[in-house]
Structure formats: C-alpha cells, structure tokens
PDB file of C-alpha atoms in Angstrom:
ATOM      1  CA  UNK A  10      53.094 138.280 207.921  1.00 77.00           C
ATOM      2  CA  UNK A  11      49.840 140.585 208.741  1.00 83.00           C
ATOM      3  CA  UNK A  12      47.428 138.323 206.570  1.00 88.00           C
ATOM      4  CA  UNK A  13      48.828 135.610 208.351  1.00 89.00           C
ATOM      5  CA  UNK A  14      48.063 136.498 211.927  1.00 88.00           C
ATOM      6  CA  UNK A  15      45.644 137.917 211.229  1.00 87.00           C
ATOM      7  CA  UNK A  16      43.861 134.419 209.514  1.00 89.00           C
ATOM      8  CA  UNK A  17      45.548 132.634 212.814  1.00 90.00           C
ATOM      9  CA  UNK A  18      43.878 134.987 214.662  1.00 87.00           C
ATOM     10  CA  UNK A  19      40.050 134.656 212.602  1.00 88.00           C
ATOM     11  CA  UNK A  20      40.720 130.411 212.563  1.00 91.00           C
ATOM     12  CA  UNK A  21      40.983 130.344 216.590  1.00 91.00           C
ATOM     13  CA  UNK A  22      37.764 132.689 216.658  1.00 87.00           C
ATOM     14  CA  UNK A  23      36.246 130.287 214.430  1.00 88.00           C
ATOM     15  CA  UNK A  24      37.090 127.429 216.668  1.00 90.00           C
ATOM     16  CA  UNK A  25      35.980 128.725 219.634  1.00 90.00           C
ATOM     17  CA  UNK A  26      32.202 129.363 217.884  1.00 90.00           C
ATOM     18  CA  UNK A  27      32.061 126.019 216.290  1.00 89.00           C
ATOM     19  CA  UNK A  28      32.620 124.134 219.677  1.00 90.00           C
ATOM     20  CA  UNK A  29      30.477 126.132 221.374  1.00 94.00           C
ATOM     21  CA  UNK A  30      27.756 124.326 223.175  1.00 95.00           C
ATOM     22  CA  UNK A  31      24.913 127.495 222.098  1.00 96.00           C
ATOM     23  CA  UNK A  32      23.913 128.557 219.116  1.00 97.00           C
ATOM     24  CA  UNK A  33      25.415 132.018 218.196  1.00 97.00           C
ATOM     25  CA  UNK A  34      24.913 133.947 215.035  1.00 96.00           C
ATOM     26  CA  UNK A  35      25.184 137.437 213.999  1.00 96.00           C
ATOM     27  CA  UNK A  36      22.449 139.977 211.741  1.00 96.00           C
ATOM     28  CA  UNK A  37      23.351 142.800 209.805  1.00 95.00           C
ATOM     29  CA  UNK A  38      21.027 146.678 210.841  1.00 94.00           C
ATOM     30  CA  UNK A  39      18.878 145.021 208.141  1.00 94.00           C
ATOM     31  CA  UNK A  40      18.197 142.072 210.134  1.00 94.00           C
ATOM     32  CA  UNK A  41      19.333 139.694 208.044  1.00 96.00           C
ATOM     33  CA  UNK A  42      21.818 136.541 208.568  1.00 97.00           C
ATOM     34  CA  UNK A  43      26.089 136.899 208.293  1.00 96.00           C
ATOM     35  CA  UNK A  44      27.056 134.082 210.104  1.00 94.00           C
ATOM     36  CA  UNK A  45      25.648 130.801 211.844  1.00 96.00           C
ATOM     37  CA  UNK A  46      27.869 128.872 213.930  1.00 96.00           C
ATOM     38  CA  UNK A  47      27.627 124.839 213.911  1.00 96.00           C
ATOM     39  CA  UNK A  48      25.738 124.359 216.875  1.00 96.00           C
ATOM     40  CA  UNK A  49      23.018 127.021 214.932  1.00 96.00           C
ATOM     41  CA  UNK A  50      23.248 124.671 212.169  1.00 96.00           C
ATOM     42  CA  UNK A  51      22.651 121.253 214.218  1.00 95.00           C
ATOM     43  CA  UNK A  52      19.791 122.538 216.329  1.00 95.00           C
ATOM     44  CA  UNK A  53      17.737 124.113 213.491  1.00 94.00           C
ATOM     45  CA  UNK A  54      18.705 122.123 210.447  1.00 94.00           C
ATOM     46  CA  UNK A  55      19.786 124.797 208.359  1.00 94.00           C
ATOM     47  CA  UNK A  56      23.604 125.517 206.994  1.00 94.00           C
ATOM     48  CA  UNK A  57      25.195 128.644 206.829  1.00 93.00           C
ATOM     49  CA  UNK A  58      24.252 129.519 203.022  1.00 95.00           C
ATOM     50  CA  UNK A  59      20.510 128.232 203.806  1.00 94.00           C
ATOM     51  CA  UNK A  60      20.723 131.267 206.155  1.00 95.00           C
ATOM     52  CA  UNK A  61      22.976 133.875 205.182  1.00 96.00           C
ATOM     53  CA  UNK A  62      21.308 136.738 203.523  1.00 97.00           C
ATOM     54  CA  UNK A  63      17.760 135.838 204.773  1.00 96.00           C
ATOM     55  CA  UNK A  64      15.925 137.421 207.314  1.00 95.00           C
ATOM     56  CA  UNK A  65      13.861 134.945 210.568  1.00 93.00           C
ATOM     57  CA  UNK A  66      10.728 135.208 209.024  1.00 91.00           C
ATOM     58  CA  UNK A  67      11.836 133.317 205.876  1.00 92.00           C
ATOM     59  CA  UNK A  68      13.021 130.054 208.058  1.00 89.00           C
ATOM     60  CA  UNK A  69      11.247 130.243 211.545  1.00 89.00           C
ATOM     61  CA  UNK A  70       8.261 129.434 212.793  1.00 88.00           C
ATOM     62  CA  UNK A  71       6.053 133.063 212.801  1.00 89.00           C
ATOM     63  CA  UNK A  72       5.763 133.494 216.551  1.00 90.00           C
ATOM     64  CA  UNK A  73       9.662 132.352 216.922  1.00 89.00           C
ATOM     65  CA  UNK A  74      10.730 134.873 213.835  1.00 91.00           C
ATOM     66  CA  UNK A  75       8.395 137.585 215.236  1.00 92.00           C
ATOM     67  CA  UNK A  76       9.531 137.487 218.803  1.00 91.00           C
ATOM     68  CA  UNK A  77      12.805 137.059 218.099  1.00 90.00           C
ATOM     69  CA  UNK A  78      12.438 140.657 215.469  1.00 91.00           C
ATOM     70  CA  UNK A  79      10.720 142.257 218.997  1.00 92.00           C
ATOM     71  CA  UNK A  80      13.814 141.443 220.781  1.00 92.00           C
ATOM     72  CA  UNK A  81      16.286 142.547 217.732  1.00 94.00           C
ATOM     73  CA  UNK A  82      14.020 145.968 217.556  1.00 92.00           C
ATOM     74  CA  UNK A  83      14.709 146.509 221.369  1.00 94.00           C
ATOM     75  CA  UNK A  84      18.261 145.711 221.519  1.00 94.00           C
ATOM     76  CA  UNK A  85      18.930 148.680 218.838  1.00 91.00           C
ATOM     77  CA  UNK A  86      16.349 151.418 220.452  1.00 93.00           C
ATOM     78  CA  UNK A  87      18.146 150.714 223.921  1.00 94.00           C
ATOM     79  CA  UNK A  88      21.517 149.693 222.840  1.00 93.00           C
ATOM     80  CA  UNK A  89      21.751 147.486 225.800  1.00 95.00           C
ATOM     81  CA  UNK A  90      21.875 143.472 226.217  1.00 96.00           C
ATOM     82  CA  UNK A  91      18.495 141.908 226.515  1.00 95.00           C
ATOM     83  CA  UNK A  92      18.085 138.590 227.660  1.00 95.00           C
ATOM     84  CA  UNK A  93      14.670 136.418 227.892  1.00 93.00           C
ATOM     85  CA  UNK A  94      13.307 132.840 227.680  1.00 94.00           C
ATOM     86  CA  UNK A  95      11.403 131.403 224.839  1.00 93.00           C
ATOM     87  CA  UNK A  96      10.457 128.128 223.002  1.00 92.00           C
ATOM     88  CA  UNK A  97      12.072 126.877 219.667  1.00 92.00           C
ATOM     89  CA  UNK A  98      11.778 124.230 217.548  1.00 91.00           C
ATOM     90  CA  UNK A  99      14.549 121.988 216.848  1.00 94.00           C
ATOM     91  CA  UNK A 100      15.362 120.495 213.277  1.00 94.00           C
ATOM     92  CA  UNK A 101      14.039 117.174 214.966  1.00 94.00           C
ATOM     93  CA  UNK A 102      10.683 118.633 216.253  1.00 92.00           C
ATOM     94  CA  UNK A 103      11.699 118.240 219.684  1.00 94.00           C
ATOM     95  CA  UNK A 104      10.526 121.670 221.930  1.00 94.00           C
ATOM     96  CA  UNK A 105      13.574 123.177 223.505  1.00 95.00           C
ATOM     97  CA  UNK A 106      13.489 126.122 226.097  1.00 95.00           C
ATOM     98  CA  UNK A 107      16.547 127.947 225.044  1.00 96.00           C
ATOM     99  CA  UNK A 108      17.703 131.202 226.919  1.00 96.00           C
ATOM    100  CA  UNK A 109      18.082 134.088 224.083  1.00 95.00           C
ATOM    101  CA  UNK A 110      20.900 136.871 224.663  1.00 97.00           C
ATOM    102  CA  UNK A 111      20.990 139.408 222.134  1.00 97.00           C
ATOM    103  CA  UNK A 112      23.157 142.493 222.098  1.00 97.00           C
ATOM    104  CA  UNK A 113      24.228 145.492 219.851  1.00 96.00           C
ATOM    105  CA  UNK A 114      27.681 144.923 217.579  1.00 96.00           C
ATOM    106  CA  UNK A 115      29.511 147.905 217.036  1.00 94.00           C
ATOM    107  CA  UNK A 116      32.213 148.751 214.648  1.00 92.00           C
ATOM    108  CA  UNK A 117      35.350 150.024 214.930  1.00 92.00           C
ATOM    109  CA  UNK A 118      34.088 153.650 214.546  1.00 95.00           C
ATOM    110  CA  UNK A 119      31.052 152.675 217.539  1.00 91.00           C
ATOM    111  CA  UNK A 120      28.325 152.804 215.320  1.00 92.00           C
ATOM    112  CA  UNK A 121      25.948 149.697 215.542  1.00 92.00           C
ATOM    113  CA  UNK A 122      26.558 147.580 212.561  1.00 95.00           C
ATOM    114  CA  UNK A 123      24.066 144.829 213.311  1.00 95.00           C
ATOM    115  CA  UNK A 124      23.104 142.520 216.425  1.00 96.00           C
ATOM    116  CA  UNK A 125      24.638 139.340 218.065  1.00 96.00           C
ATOM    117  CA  UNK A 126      22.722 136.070 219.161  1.00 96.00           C
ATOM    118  CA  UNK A 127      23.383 133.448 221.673  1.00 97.00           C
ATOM    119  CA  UNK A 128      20.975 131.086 222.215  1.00 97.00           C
ATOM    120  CA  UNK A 129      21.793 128.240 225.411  1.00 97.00           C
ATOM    121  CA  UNK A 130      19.540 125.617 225.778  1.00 97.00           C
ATOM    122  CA  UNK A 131      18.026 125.399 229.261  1.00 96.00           C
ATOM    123  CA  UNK A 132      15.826 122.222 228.907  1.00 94.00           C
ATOM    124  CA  UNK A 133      17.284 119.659 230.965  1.00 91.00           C
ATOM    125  CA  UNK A 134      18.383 122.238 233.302  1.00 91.00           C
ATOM    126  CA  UNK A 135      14.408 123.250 233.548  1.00 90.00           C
ATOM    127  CA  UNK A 136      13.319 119.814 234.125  1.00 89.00           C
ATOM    128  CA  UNK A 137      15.886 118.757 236.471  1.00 90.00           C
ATOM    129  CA  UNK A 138      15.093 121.528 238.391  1.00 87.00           C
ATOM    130  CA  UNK A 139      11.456 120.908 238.117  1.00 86.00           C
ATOM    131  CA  UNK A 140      12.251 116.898 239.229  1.00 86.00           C
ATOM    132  CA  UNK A 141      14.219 118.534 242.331  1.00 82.00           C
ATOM    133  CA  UNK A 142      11.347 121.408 243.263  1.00 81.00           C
ATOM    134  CA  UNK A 143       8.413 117.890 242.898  1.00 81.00           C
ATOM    135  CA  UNK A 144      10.544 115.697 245.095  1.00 80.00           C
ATOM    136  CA  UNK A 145      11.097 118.428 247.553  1.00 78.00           C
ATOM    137  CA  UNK A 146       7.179 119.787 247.399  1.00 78.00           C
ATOM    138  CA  UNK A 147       6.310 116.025 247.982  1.00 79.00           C
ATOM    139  CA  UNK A 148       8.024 115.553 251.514  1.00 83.00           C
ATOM    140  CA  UNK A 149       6.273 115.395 254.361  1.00 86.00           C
ATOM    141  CA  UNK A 150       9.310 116.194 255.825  1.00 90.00           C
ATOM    142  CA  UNK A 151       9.938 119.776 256.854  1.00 92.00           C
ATOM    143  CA  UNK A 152      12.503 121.315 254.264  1.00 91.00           C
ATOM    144  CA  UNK A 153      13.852 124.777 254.219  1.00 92.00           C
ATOM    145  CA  UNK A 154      16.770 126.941 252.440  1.00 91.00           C
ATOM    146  CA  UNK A 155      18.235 129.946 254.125  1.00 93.00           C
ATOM    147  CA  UNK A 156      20.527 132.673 253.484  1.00 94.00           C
ATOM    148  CA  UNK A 157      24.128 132.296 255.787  1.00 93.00           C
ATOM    149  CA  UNK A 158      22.221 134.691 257.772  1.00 92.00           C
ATOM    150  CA  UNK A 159      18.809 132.843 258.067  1.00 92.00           C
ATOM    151  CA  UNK A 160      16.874 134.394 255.966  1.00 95.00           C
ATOM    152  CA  UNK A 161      14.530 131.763 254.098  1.00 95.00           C
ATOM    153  CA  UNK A 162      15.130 131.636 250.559  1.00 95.00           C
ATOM    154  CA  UNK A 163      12.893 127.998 250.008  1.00 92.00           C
ATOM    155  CA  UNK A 164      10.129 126.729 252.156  1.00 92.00           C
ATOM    156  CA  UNK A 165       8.110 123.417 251.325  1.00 91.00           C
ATOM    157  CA  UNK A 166       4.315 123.116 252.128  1.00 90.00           C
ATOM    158  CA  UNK A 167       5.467 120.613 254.650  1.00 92.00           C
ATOM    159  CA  UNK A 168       7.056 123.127 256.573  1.00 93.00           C
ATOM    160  CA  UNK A 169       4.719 126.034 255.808  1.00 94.00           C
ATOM    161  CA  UNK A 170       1.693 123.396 257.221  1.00 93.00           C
ATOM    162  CA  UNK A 171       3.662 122.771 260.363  1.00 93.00           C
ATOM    163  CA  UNK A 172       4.409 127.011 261.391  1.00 93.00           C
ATOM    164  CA  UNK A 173       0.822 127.499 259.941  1.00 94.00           C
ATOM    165  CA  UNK A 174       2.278 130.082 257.830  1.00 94.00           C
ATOM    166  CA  UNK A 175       2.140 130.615 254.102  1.00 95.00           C
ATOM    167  CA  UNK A 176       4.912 130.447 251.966  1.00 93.00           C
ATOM    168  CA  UNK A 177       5.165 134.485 250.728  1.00 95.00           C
ATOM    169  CA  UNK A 178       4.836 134.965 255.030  1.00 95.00           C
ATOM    170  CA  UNK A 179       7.924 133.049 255.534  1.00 95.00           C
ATOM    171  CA  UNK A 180      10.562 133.936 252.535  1.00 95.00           C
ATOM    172  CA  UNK A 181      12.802 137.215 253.270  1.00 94.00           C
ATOM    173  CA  UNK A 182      12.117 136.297 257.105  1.00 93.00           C
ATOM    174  CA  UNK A 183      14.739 135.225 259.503  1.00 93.00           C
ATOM    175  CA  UNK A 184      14.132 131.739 260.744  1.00 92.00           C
ATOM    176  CA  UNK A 185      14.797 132.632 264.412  1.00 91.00           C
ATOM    177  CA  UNK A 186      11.632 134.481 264.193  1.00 88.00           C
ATOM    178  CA  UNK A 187      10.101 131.005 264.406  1.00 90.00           C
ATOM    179  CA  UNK A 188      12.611 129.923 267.122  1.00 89.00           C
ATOM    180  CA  UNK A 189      10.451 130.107 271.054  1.00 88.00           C
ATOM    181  CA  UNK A 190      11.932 132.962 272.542  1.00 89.00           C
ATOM    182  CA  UNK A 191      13.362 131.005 275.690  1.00 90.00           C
ATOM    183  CA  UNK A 192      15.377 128.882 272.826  1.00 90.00           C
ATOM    184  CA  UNK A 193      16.903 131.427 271.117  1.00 87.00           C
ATOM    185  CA  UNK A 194      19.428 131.739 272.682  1.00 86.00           C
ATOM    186  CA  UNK A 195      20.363 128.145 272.485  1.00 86.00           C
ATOM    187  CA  UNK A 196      20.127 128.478 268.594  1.00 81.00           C
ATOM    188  CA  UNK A 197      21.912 131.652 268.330  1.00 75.00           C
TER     189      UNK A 197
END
C-alpha cells in the first residue's frame, strides 16, 4: 500500500515536469545530469540517457556549459537561488533568451545533494516588449506611465522634448512637479 502511494505520488510529480512549459533538470554535487524533463529534451535535442551521467561541457556549447558551471559554483558557495539571463541554442539553431533559475537541493538530512534548473524562455516576451517600447519611442505624441501616486515610471522622448527635460530628470519625480503652480490645484 506504501509502494503504491508512494509511485501515485512520484507519477503526478512526473506529470507536472513533463507538461511544464520550461525546461527543468536536476545535477548531482558532481555536476553531472539525474534527470531532464521533456520540455529539456525538445528544446535541446537531447533525451534523458543522452544526458544523464554527463556533465554541460560534454553537450553545450563552451560559453553556455561554462556559464551555466559559474552559476552552479555560486549557487553551492551561497546556498541561495540565483537567477540571470542568458542565450542558448535550441536543437533547431534558433537563439532563445531563456531566464535561468538555479537553486541548492537538499536532502532529507539538509545537506546539499546537488542543484536544480529551470530554464523559461523569455523570447517572445523580449521582443514583444521591444515592439511595444519602438511603437511607444516612435510617437510624437506625449506618452507617460506613473505610479497611483504620480510618480513617473516611463517617459517617451516625445514627452521628455516637450518639458525640455531628460528622461533620468523626470523618472522617480512626481508629475505635478510639471503641473503650473496656479493649476495645481485643479489637477490635484
């Protein structure tokens, strides 16, 4: 009755991981592969037993593999999360910008037994965001973004030309500082 909760309990785990939309894997204090999930598999090309048992540097590209050993290196001096950005490859040769977060395992007795990986691709979220930031930097219009309090958070160069102001000038300021004095109160 134990085994079988408890290989209930590992077949929803393994669920969960499979339809996961990042790529998530786990090394041993060695640094070397126990587990790929499918997405891992799909982006990079690789199966499980390509991987398992291997360390980065026998698969990645060098810069990839040796960042990626940086970031496993820091994770286990600190023993803290560490997130960052970087560029990978994908099994089609298409250039992703994926967001790595790596972070310590421990076992049941606390001790660090090896590291944990997610890796979410950010592309299209990166270029829709850069399609937004051109079509907004293009107006002529005057465009701003403020805090509920008025505090600008986003000016264009549109409305940075019009107060004669640069753009580090007007973010963290309250837009009422811009407001004529005999309006404010009108605005307020």
């Amino acid at each position: 009755l134990q085994d079988e909760a408890l290989r209930a309990s590992e077949e929803r785990f393994s669920a969960v991981l499979d339809n996961s939309p990042t790529a998530i894997f786990l090394k041993g204090m060695d640094g070397k592969f126990k587990f790929v999930n499918k997405q891992f598999e799909t982006w990079y090309g690789l199966s499980e037993a390509d991987v398992v048992g291997k360390t980065s540097d026998e698969f990645f590209p060098t810069k990839f593999a040796e960042d990626s050993i940086v970031v496993d290196r820091e994770v286990l001096d600190s023993g803290e999360v560490h997130e960052r950005p970087m560029t990978a490859h994908f099994k089609d040769g298409s250039q992703h910008e994926i967001i790595v977060t790596k972070f310590p395992v421990r076992g049941a007795d606390g001790e660090f037994i090896g590291i944990g990986t997610i890796n979410t691709d950010v592309t299209d979220q990166r270029r829709a965001e850069e399609q937004y930031r051109s079509v907004v930097e293009d107006q002529t219009e005057l465009i701003c973004r403020t805090t509920p309090d008025g505090v600008f958070t986003f000016v264009n160069d549109a409305y940075c030309h019009y107060f004669s102001k640069t753009r580090a000038e007007l973010i963290g300021q309250n837009f009422i500082s811009l407001v004529p004095a005999e309006d404010q109160a009108r605005v307020l």
